[in-house]
Coordinates of C-alpha atoms in Angstrom, one line a residue:
M1 CA 17.1 -1.5 -4.0
E2 CA 18.1 -2.3 -0.6
E3 CA 17.5 -6.1 0.2
L4 CA 16.1 -6.6 3.5
A5 CA 15.6 -10.4 3.7
R6 CA 15.7 -13.6 1.7
F7 CA 14.0 -16.8 2.5
N8 CA 12.1 -19.8 1.1
T9 CA 8.5 -20.2 2.5
Y10 CA 5.0 -21.4 1.3
L11 CA 2.4 -19.2 0.0
E12 CA -0.5 -18.9 2.6
M13 CA -4.2 -17.8 2.4
L14 CA -6.1 -15.7 4.7
D15 CA -9.2 -17.3 5.9
P16 CA -12.4 -16.0 3.8
M17 CA -13.4 -13.8 6.8
R18 CA -10.1 -12.0 6.4
G19 CA -10.6 -11.7 2.8
G20 CA -9.2 -14.9 1.3
Y21 CA -5.9 -13.2 -0.2
R22 CA -2.7 -15.0 -0.9
C23 CA 0.0 -13.8 1.4
V24 CA 3.5 -14.2 2.6
M25 CA 3.9 -14.6 6.4
Y26 CA 6.8 -13.2 8.6
D27 CA 8.0 -13.8 12.2
K28 CA 8.0 -10.8 14.5
A29 CA 11.9 -11.2 14.8
L30 CA 12.1 -10.6 11.1
V31 CA 9.8 -7.6 10.9
D32 CA 11.9 -6.1 13.8
T33 CA 15.1 -5.8 11.7
F34 CA 13.3 -3.6 9.0
P35 CA 14.0 0.1 9.4
K36 CA 10.4 1.0 10.2
K37 CA 9.6 -2.3 11.7
S38 CA 5.9 -3.1 10.6
K39 CA 5.7 0.3 9.1
T40 CA 8.3 -0.3 6.5
R41 CA 7.1 -0.3 2.9
I42 CA 8.6 -3.2 0.9
I43 CA 8.9 -4.8 -2.5
L44 CA 8.2 -8.6 -2.5
D45 CA 10.1 -10.4 -5.5
I46 CA 8.7 -13.9 -5.7
D47 CA 10.5 -16.7 -7.6
D48 CA 13.4 -14.6 -9.0
G49 CA 11.4 -11.8 -10.2
N50 CA 8.4 -13.8 -11.6
I51 CA 6.2 -11.5 -9.4
Q52 CA 7.1 -8.1 -7.9
V53 CA 4.5 -6.6 -5.4
Q54 CA 4.6 -3.3 -3.6
A55 CA 3.3 -4.1 -0.2
G56 CA 2.8 -3.1 3.3
I57 CA 3.1 -5.4 6.4
Q58 CA -0.1 -6.1 8.6
S59 CA -0.2 -7.9 11.9
F60 CA -1.8 -11.1 11.8
G61 CA -1.5 -11.5 15.7
G62 CA 0.4 -14.0 17.9
G63 CA 3.7 -12.4 16.7
K64 CA 3.1 -13.0 13.1
Y65 CA 2.9 -10.5 10.3
F66 CA 1.8 -10.9 6.5
S67 CA 1.8 -9.0 3.3
M68 CA -1.1 -9.7 0.9
I69 CA -0.9 -10.5 -2.8
G70 CA -3.9 -9.6 -4.7
K71 CA -5.2 -11.7 -7.7
T72 CA -4.3 -8.8 -10.1
K73 CA -0.8 -8.8 -8.8
L74 CA -0.4 -12.5 -9.9
G75 CA -0.2 -11.4 -13.6
G76 CA -1.9 -14.6 -14.8
H77 CA 0.4 -16.9 -12.6
T78 CA -1.3 -19.6 -10.9
Y79 CA 0.1 -19.7 -7.4
E80 CA -2.1 -21.7 -5.0
Q81 CA -2.0 -22.1 -1.0
G82 CA 0.9 -24.1 0.3
Q83 CA 2.9 -23.8 -2.9
A84 CA 6.6 -23.3 -2.3
I85 CA 8.0 -19.9 -3.0
S86 CA 11.2 -18.1 -2.7
V87 CA 11.0 -14.5 -1.3
V88 CA 13.4 -11.5 -1.5
I89 CA 12.1 -8.5 0.4
Y90 CA 13.6 -5.1 -0.6
L91 CA 13.0 -1.8 1.2
D92 CA 10.4 0.1 -1.2
P93 CA 12.1 3.5 -2.4
N94 CA 8.7 5.0 -2.7
P95 CA 7.4 5.7 1.0
L96 CA 3.8 5.6 -0.3
G97 CA 4.1 2.6 -2.2
V98 CA 1.9 3.7 -5.0
E99 CA 2.4 6.3 -7.8
I100 CA 0.5 9.4 -7.3
P101 CA -1.9 9.9 -9.9
E102 CA -1.4 12.8 -12.4
V103 CA -4.7 14.5 -11.3
V104 CA -3.6 14.5 -7.7
E105 CA -0.2 16.0 -8.5
V106 CA -2.0 18.8 -10.5
L107 CA -4.5 19.5 -7.9
L108 CA -1.5 19.6 -5.4
E109 CA 0.3 22.2 -7.6
Q110 CA -2.7 24.4 -8.3
D111 CA -4.8 24.5 -4.9
E112 CA -2.7 25.6 -1.8
I113 CA -5.5 24.4 0.4
I114 CA -5.5 20.8 -1.2
A115 CA -1.5 20.8 -0.7
R116 CA -2.0 21.8 2.9
V117 CA -4.3 19.0 3.5
W118 CA -2.0 16.6 1.7
S119 CA 0.9 17.6 3.9
K120 CA -1.1 16.7 7.0
L121 CA -2.3 13.4 5.9
T122 CA -0.9 9.9 6.9
D123 CA 0.9 7.8 4.3
G124 CA -2.1 5.7 4.6
R125 CA -4.7 8.2 3.8
K126 CA -2.5 9.4 0.9
R127 CA -2.6 5.7 -0.6
T128 CA -6.3 5.6 -0.1
I129 CA -6.9 8.5 -2.5
C130 CA -4.2 7.6 -5.0
H131 CA -5.4 3.9 -5.3
T132 CA -9.1 5.2 -5.7
V133 CA -8.2 7.5 -8.3
H134 CA -6.0 4.9 -10.1
R135 CA -9.4 2.9 -10.5
I136 CA -11.3 5.5 -12.0
K137 CA -10.9 6.0 -15.8
N138 CA -12.9 9.2 -16.4
I139 CA -10.8 12.3 -15.7
D140 CA -13.7 14.5 -14.7
K141 CA -14.7 11.7 -12.1
Q142 CA -11.2 11.6 -10.9
V143 CA -11.1 15.3 -10.2
E144 CA -14.6 15.2 -8.5
K145 CA -13.5 12.3 -6.4
C146 CA -10.4 14.1 -5.2
L147 CA -12.2 17.4 -4.6
N148 CA -14.6 15.6 -2.4
F149 CA -11.9 13.4 -0.6
F150 CA -9.7 16.6 0.2
E151 CA -12.8 18.5 1.5
E152 CA -13.7 15.7 3.9
E153 CA -10.3 15.3 5.0
R154 CA -10.2 19.2 5.7
E155 CA -13.4 19.1 7.8
K156 CA -11.9 16.2 9.9
L157 CA -8.8 18.1 10.4
A158 CA -11.1 21.0 11.6
D159 CA -12.9 19.1 13.9
R160 CA -9.8 17.8 15.4
G161 CA -8.5 21.2 15.7
K162 CA -5.5 20.5 13.6
W163 CA -6.8 22.9 10.7

């Protein structure tokens, strides 16, 4: 993986109104060095491989950016606000930043309309369906959720004259 940055910092928390997530903060100057600036998908390596998280970069305002680290990504580690951490940022080789679920892959292979909708979606919308399907255990419900999602997205494209 291509290393983009390496630094020591402190773990910060977003205020409860923003979700109360643990996060790593960046200055605009650092983010501007990334290949796609704030649209670059990254992998955060915290404390020499203790935690590795696929992440996006979000604007905090005032020339600051951040990446969230969800509780499930902490893997049982007890990182608290203000704790000193070492961070290595790598370029994520997966532009989506998430694995495409098998159900989605099969639908893309079998249904040309779904494949056409998929090709017109932004990476963010693709991540939405991938994360949603990953949380559903029942395969029938995964398929139903996908079919509904792709039909809604097709209708949105049609409404905007992009279908």
